[in-house]
Amino acid sequence: MEPDIVSSFSGGFEVFGVLLVILAIVILWSTVKIVPQGYSYTVENFGRYTRTLQPGLHILIPVMERVGRRMNMKEQVLDIPSQDVITRDNAMVRVNGVTFFQILNGARAAYEVDALEPSIINLTLTNIRTVMGSMDLDELLSNRDQINSRLLQVVDQATEAWGIKVTRIEIKDIDPPRDLVDSMARQMKAEREKRAQILESEGLRQAAILRAEGEKQAVVLEAEGRRESAFRDAEARERAAEAEAKATQMVSDAIAKGNVQAINYFVANNYVKALEALAKAPNQKVILMPLEASSVIGSLAGLAQITGEAFGDKTSAPPAPTRGSVPRT
């Protein structure tokens, strides 16, 4: 009988020892806490928040303290689901986006708001409808940066009491209805054709202006050329007149001194030049002399006599032809 009691007692002691070991392990597990990097744990003492555990090893008071919430302190991203938004000009568009946020105060994020992430999503959706509904469709499509900035300012201010920082809000897609997209495409095509026509007209206008300027410049240059040519012709005639006047003056001086041969030379020279010019005309084959040939020959005889005297020739002048003869060309 006694050996059975001893054996049962020893068996119960072993079970109690095992229970003590298990209890010790549970207490140790609940007492020693290791907080990983990028997280923070809140500590509750009989259900009341007492402190926040930072990354590292921590010892809690057994039974009295326990970990309340495990908060991720890294920057996180939330997808904002698509929703329909009516713009100020009554155009309906479908919009979605993303929100980036970071928890700065773990205790406030754990106890100031219930369901943190759904609250941020719903708050962002509401402000998207508010901000984008106050804008026209053209502003909505062209001012996406302005929309993101306004959303960030409003949502970040609203979530500041929750101990979080909204870092960015980005609108991903803005999808207008199909018929509105087709209308915008036609409007864009018409605008581009209008700009092309304007540019073409402007090019034609500039070409016409440049062509007129070129013609004007050509006329001016041609007039300048004619003016220069006329000036040079006048200058040449003036110099020829001066030379002729000088020669006439010399002949006049010779006549004044009683040199009859000089006047004969002058008259004969001019007469011969006139005959030469008349003979060079391309439509003249026979020269008709309206003056008496004897007078011309007499002048030529005087010219020959003057020339002979100048060179000391004592021969007599050739006999004059009979009256009425006509020299041939």
Coordinates of C-alpha atoms in Angstrom, one line a residue:
M1 CA 0.0 0.0 0.0
E2 CA 2.7 2.4 1.0
P3 CA 4.8 2.0 -2.2
D4 CA 1.7 2.9 -4.3
I5 CA 1.2 6.1 -2.3
V6 CA 4.9 7.0 -2.7
S7 CA 4.8 6.4 -6.4
S8 CA 1.6 8.4 -6.9
F9 CA 3.1 11.2 -4.9
S10 CA 6.3 11.2 -6.9
G11 CA 4.3 11.2 -10.1
G12 CA 2.2 14.2 -9.0
F13 CA 5.4 16.0 -8.1
E14 CA 6.8 15.5 -11.6
V15 CA 3.6 16.8 -13.2
F16 CA 3.7 19.9 -10.9
G17 CA 7.3 20.4 -11.8
V18 CA 6.4 20.3 -15.5
L19 CA 3.6 22.8 -14.9
L20 CA 6.0 25.1 -13.1
V21 CA 8.4 25.0 -16.0
I22 CA 5.7 25.8 -18.5
L23 CA 4.4 28.6 -16.3
A24 CA 7.9 30.0 -16.0
I25 CA 8.4 29.9 -19.8
V26 CA 5.0 31.7 -20.3
I27 CA 5.9 34.4 -17.7
L28 CA 9.4 34.8 -19.3
W29 CA 7.8 35.1 -22.7
S30 CA 5.3 37.7 -21.6
T31 CA 8.0 39.6 -19.7
V32 CA 10.8 39.8 -22.2
K33 CA 9.9 41.8 -25.3
I34 CA 12.2 42.4 -28.4
V35 CA 10.9 45.3 -30.5
P36 CA 12.2 45.1 -34.2
Q37 CA 13.6 48.1 -36.0
G38 CA 10.9 50.3 -37.6
Y39 CA 8.2 49.3 -35.1
S40 CA 7.0 50.6 -31.7
Y41 CA 4.9 48.7 -29.1
T42 CA 2.5 50.3 -26.6
V43 CA 2.5 48.9 -23.1
E44 CA -0.8 48.6 -21.1
N45 CA -1.0 48.2 -17.3
F46 CA -4.2 46.4 -16.6
G47 CA -5.6 47.9 -19.8
R48 CA -4.4 51.5 -19.4
Y49 CA -1.6 52.8 -21.7
T50 CA 1.6 53.6 -19.8
R51 CA 4.5 53.9 -22.2
T52 CA 5.8 53.1 -25.7
L53 CA 8.6 50.6 -26.4
Q54 CA 11.2 51.6 -28.9
P55 CA 13.2 49.1 -31.0
G56 CA 15.4 46.9 -28.7
L57 CA 15.1 44.6 -25.7
H58 CA 12.6 45.4 -22.9
I59 CA 11.4 43.8 -19.7
L60 CA 7.8 44.0 -18.6
I61 CA 6.2 43.5 -15.2
P62 CA 4.7 40.0 -15.2
V63 CA 0.9 39.8 -15.0
M64 CA 0.5 43.6 -14.6
E65 CA 1.9 44.8 -18.0
R66 CA 1.3 43.6 -21.5
V67 CA 1.9 44.8 -25.1
G68 CA -1.2 46.7 -26.3
R69 CA -0.6 47.6 -30.0
R70 CA 2.2 46.9 -32.4
M71 CA 2.6 50.0 -34.6
N72 CA 4.6 50.1 -37.9
M73 CA 6.6 53.4 -37.9
K74 CA 7.8 53.1 -41.5
E75 CA 6.2 55.0 -44.4
Q76 CA 3.2 53.1 -45.8
V77 CA 1.1 53.4 -48.9
L78 CA -2.7 53.0 -49.3
D79 CA -4.5 52.5 -52.5
I80 CA -7.5 54.9 -52.9
P81 CA -10.3 53.0 -54.7
S82 CA -11.9 54.5 -57.8
Q83 CA -14.9 56.7 -57.4
D84 CA -17.1 58.9 -59.6
V85 CA -16.7 62.7 -59.2
I86 CA -18.9 65.4 -60.8
T87 CA -17.0 68.5 -61.8
R88 CA -18.2 72.1 -61.5
D89 CA -19.3 72.0 -65.2
N90 CA -21.3 68.8 -64.6
A91 CA -18.9 66.4 -66.2
M92 CA -18.5 63.0 -64.5
V93 CA -15.1 61.5 -64.3
R94 CA -13.7 58.4 -62.5
V95 CA -10.8 59.0 -60.3
N96 CA -8.4 56.8 -58.2
G97 CA -5.1 57.5 -56.4
V98 CA -2.6 56.5 -53.7
T99 CA -1.8 58.0 -50.3
F100 CA 1.6 57.8 -48.5
F101 CA 1.6 58.3 -44.7
Q102 CA 3.9 57.6 -41.7
I103 CA 3.1 57.2 -38.0
L104 CA 5.0 59.7 -35.9
N105 CA 3.3 59.0 -32.5
G106 CA 2.4 55.3 -32.0
A107 CA 0.3 55.9 -28.9
R108 CA -2.0 58.5 -30.6
A109 CA -2.3 56.4 -33.8
A110 CA -3.3 53.4 -31.6
Y111 CA -5.7 55.1 -29.3
E112 CA -7.0 58.3 -30.9
V113 CA -8.6 56.6 -33.9
D114 CA -10.2 53.3 -34.5
A115 CA -9.2 51.5 -37.7
L116 CA -6.5 53.9 -38.8
E117 CA -6.0 52.8 -42.5
P118 CA -9.8 52.7 -43.4
S119 CA -10.2 56.1 -41.7
I120 CA -7.4 57.6 -43.9
I121 CA -8.9 56.0 -47.1
N122 CA -12.4 57.4 -46.4
L123 CA -11.0 60.8 -45.5
T124 CA -9.0 61.0 -48.7
L125 CA -12.0 59.9 -50.8
T126 CA -14.2 62.6 -49.3
N127 CA -11.7 65.3 -49.9
I128 CA -11.1 64.1 -53.5
R129 CA -14.8 64.7 -54.2
T130 CA -14.6 68.1 -52.5
V131 CA -11.5 69.4 -54.2
M132 CA -12.1 68.0 -57.7
G133 CA -15.8 68.8 -57.6
S134 CA -14.9 72.5 -57.3
M135 CA -13.0 72.5 -60.6
D136 CA -13.9 72.5 -64.3
L137 CA -13.0 69.5 -66.4
D138 CA -10.2 71.3 -68.3
E139 CA -8.7 72.4 -65.0
L140 CA -9.0 68.9 -63.7
L141 CA -7.1 67.4 -66.6
S142 CA -4.4 70.1 -66.7
N143 CA -3.7 70.9 -63.0
R144 CA -3.1 67.5 -61.5
D145 CA -0.2 68.9 -59.4
Q146 CA -2.5 71.6 -57.9
I147 CA -5.0 68.9 -57.0
N148 CA -2.4 66.8 -55.3
S149 CA -1.1 69.8 -53.3
R150 CA -4.6 70.8 -52.1
L151 CA -5.5 67.2 -51.2
L152 CA -2.3 66.8 -49.2
Q153 CA -2.8 70.0 -47.3
V154 CA -6.4 69.2 -46.3
V155 CA -5.9 65.5 -45.4
D156 CA -2.6 66.1 -43.5
Q157 CA -4.2 68.8 -41.4
A158 CA -7.2 66.5 -40.6
T159 CA -5.0 63.5 -39.6
E160 CA -2.5 65.5 -37.5
A161 CA -4.5 64.7 -34.3
W162 CA -4.0 61.0 -35.1
G163 CA -0.3 61.2 -34.7
I164 CA 0.4 60.5 -38.4
K165 CA 2.0 62.5 -41.2
V166 CA 0.5 62.3 -44.7
T167 CA 3.6 62.7 -46.9
R168 CA 2.1 62.5 -50.4
I169 CA -1.3 62.1 -52.2
E170 CA -1.1 61.2 -55.9
I171 CA -4.0 61.0 -58.3
K172 CA -3.3 58.1 -60.6
D173 CA -6.1 58.1 -63.2
I174 CA -8.7 60.5 -64.3
D175 CA -11.1 58.8 -66.7
P176 CA -13.8 61.0 -68.4
P177 CA -16.7 59.3 -70.2
R178 CA -16.0 58.0 -73.7
D179 CA -18.2 60.5 -75.5
L180 CA -16.5 63.3 -73.7
V181 CA -13.1 61.9 -74.7
D182 CA -14.2 61.8 -78.4
S183 CA -15.5 65.4 -78.1
M184 CA -12.2 66.5 -76.6
A185 CA -10.3 64.8 -79.4
R186 CA -12.3 66.6 -82.1
Q187 CA -11.8 69.9 -80.3
M188 CA -8.1 69.3 -80.2
K189 CA -8.0 68.4 -83.9
A190 CA -9.9 71.5 -84.8
E191 CA -7.6 73.6 -82.6
R192 CA -4.5 72.2 -84.3
E193 CA -6.0 72.7 -87.8
K194 CA -6.7 76.3 -86.8
R195 CA -3.2 76.8 -85.6
A196 CA -1.8 75.2 -88.8
Q197 CA -3.9 77.5 -91.0
I198 CA -2.9 80.6 -88.9
L199 CA 0.8 79.6 -89.3
E200 CA 0.4 79.0 -93.0
S201 CA -1.3 82.4 -93.5
E202 CA 1.4 84.0 -91.4
G203 CA 4.0 82.3 -93.6
L204 CA 2.3 83.6 -96.8
R205 CA 2.1 87.0 -95.3
Q206 CA 5.7 87.1 -94.4
A207 CA 6.7 85.8 -97.8
A208 CA 4.6 88.5 -99.5
I209 CA 6.2 91.2 -97.3
L210 CA 9.7 89.9 -98.0
R211 CA 9.0 89.7 -101.8
A212 CA 7.6 93.3 -101.7
E213 CA 10.7 94.4 -99.8
G214 CA 12.9 92.7 -102.3
E215 CA 11.1 94.3 -105.2
K216 CA 11.3 97.7 -103.5
Q217 CA 15.0 97.3 -102.8
A218 CA 15.6 96.2 -106.5
V219 CA 13.7 99.3 -107.7
V220 CA 15.7 101.5 -105.4
L221 CA 19.0 99.9 -106.5
E222 CA 18.0 100.3 -110.1
A223 CA 17.1 103.9 -109.6
E224 CA 20.4 104.4 -107.8
G225 CA 22.2 102.8 -110.8
R226 CA 20.4 105.0 -113.3
R227 CA 21.2 108.0 -111.1
E228 CA 24.9 107.1 -110.9
S229 CA 25.0 106.3 -114.7
A230 CA 23.3 109.7 -115.5
F231 CA 25.7 111.4 -113.2
R232 CA 28.7 109.8 -114.9
D233 CA 27.2 110.5 -118.4
A234 CA 26.7 114.1 -117.4
E235 CA 30.2 114.3 -116.1
A236 CA 31.6 112.8 -119.3
R237 CA 29.6 115.2 -121.4
E238 CA 30.7 118.1 -119.2
R239 CA 34.3 117.1 -119.7
A240 CA 33.8 116.6 -123.5
A241 CA 32.1 120.1 -123.6
E242 CA 35.0 121.5 -121.7
A243 CA 37.5 119.9 -124.1
E244 CA 35.4 121.2 -127.1
A245 CA 35.2 124.7 -125.5
K246 CA 38.9 124.6 -125.0
A247 CA 39.5 123.6 -128.6
T248 CA 37.1 126.3 -129.8
Q249 CA 38.8 128.8 -127.6
M250 CA 42.2 127.9 -129.1
V251 CA 40.8 128.2 -132.6
S252 CA 39.2 131.5 -131.8
D253 CA 42.5 132.7 -130.4
A254 CA 44.2 131.6 -133.6
I255 CA 41.6 133.4 -135.7
A256 CA 41.9 136.5 -133.6
K257 CA 45.6 136.5 -134.4
G258 CA 44.8 136.4 -138.1
N259 CA 45.5 132.7 -138.8
V260 CA 42.9 131.9 -141.5
Q261 CA 44.3 128.4 -141.9
A262 CA 43.1 127.6 -138.3
I263 CA 39.5 128.3 -139.1
N264 CA 39.7 126.3 -142.4
Y265 CA 41.1 123.4 -140.4
F266 CA 38.4 123.6 -137.8
V267 CA 35.5 123.8 -140.3
A268 CA 37.0 121.0 -142.5
N269 CA 37.6 118.7 -139.4
N270 CA 34.0 119.1 -138.2
Y271 CA 32.6 118.6 -141.8
V272 CA 34.6 115.4 -142.2
K273 CA 33.4 114.1 -138.8
A274 CA 29.8 114.7 -139.9
L275 CA 30.4 112.9 -143.1
E276 CA 32.0 110.0 -141.3
A277 CA 29.0 109.7 -138.9
L278 CA 26.6 109.8 -141.8
A279 CA 28.6 107.1 -143.7
K280 CA 28.6 104.7 -140.7
A281 CA 24.8 104.5 -140.5
P282 CA 23.8 100.9 -141.3
N283 CA 20.9 101.9 -143.5
Q284 CA 22.9 104.3 -145.7
K285 CA 24.4 103.0 -149.0
V286 CA 24.4 106.2 -151.0
I287 CA 25.2 109.6 -149.6
L288 CA 23.3 112.6 -151.1
M289 CA 25.1 115.8 -150.7
P290 CA 22.8 118.8 -150.3
L291 CA 25.7 121.2 -150.4
E292 CA 28.0 122.1 -153.2
A293 CA 30.7 119.5 -153.6
S294 CA 33.2 122.2 -154.7
S295 CA 32.9 123.9 -151.3
V296 CA 33.6 120.6 -149.5
I297 CA 36.5 119.9 -151.8
G298 CA 37.8 123.4 -151.3
S299 CA 37.7 122.9 -147.6
L300 CA 39.5 119.6 -148.0
A301 CA 42.1 121.4 -150.2
G302 CA 42.6 124.0 -147.6
L303 CA 43.1 121.2 -145.0
A304 CA 45.6 119.6 -147.3
Q305 CA 47.4 122.8 -147.8
I306 CA 47.6 123.4 -144.0
T307 CA 48.9 119.9 -143.5
G308 CA 51.4 120.4 -146.3
E309 CA 52.7 123.6 -144.8
A310 CA 53.0 122.0 -141.4
F311 CA 55.3 119.4 -142.9
G312 CA 57.1 121.7 -145.4
D313 CA 55.4 120.2 -148.5
K314 CA 55.6 122.8 -151.3
T315 CA 53.5 120.8 -153.8
S316 CA 50.3 122.4 -154.9
A317 CA 46.9 121.2 -153.9
P318 CA 45.0 118.8 -156.2
P319 CA 42.7 120.3 -158.8
A320 CA 39.1 120.7 -157.7
P321 CA 36.6 118.5 -159.5
T322 CA 33.9 119.8 -161.7
R323 CA 30.7 121.2 -160.3
G324 CA 27.9 118.8 -159.5
S325 CA 30.1 115.6 -158.9
V326 CA 29.1 113.5 -155.8
P327 CA 31.6 111.5 -153.8
R328 CA 30.9 107.8 -153.4
T329 CA 30.8 105.8 -150.1

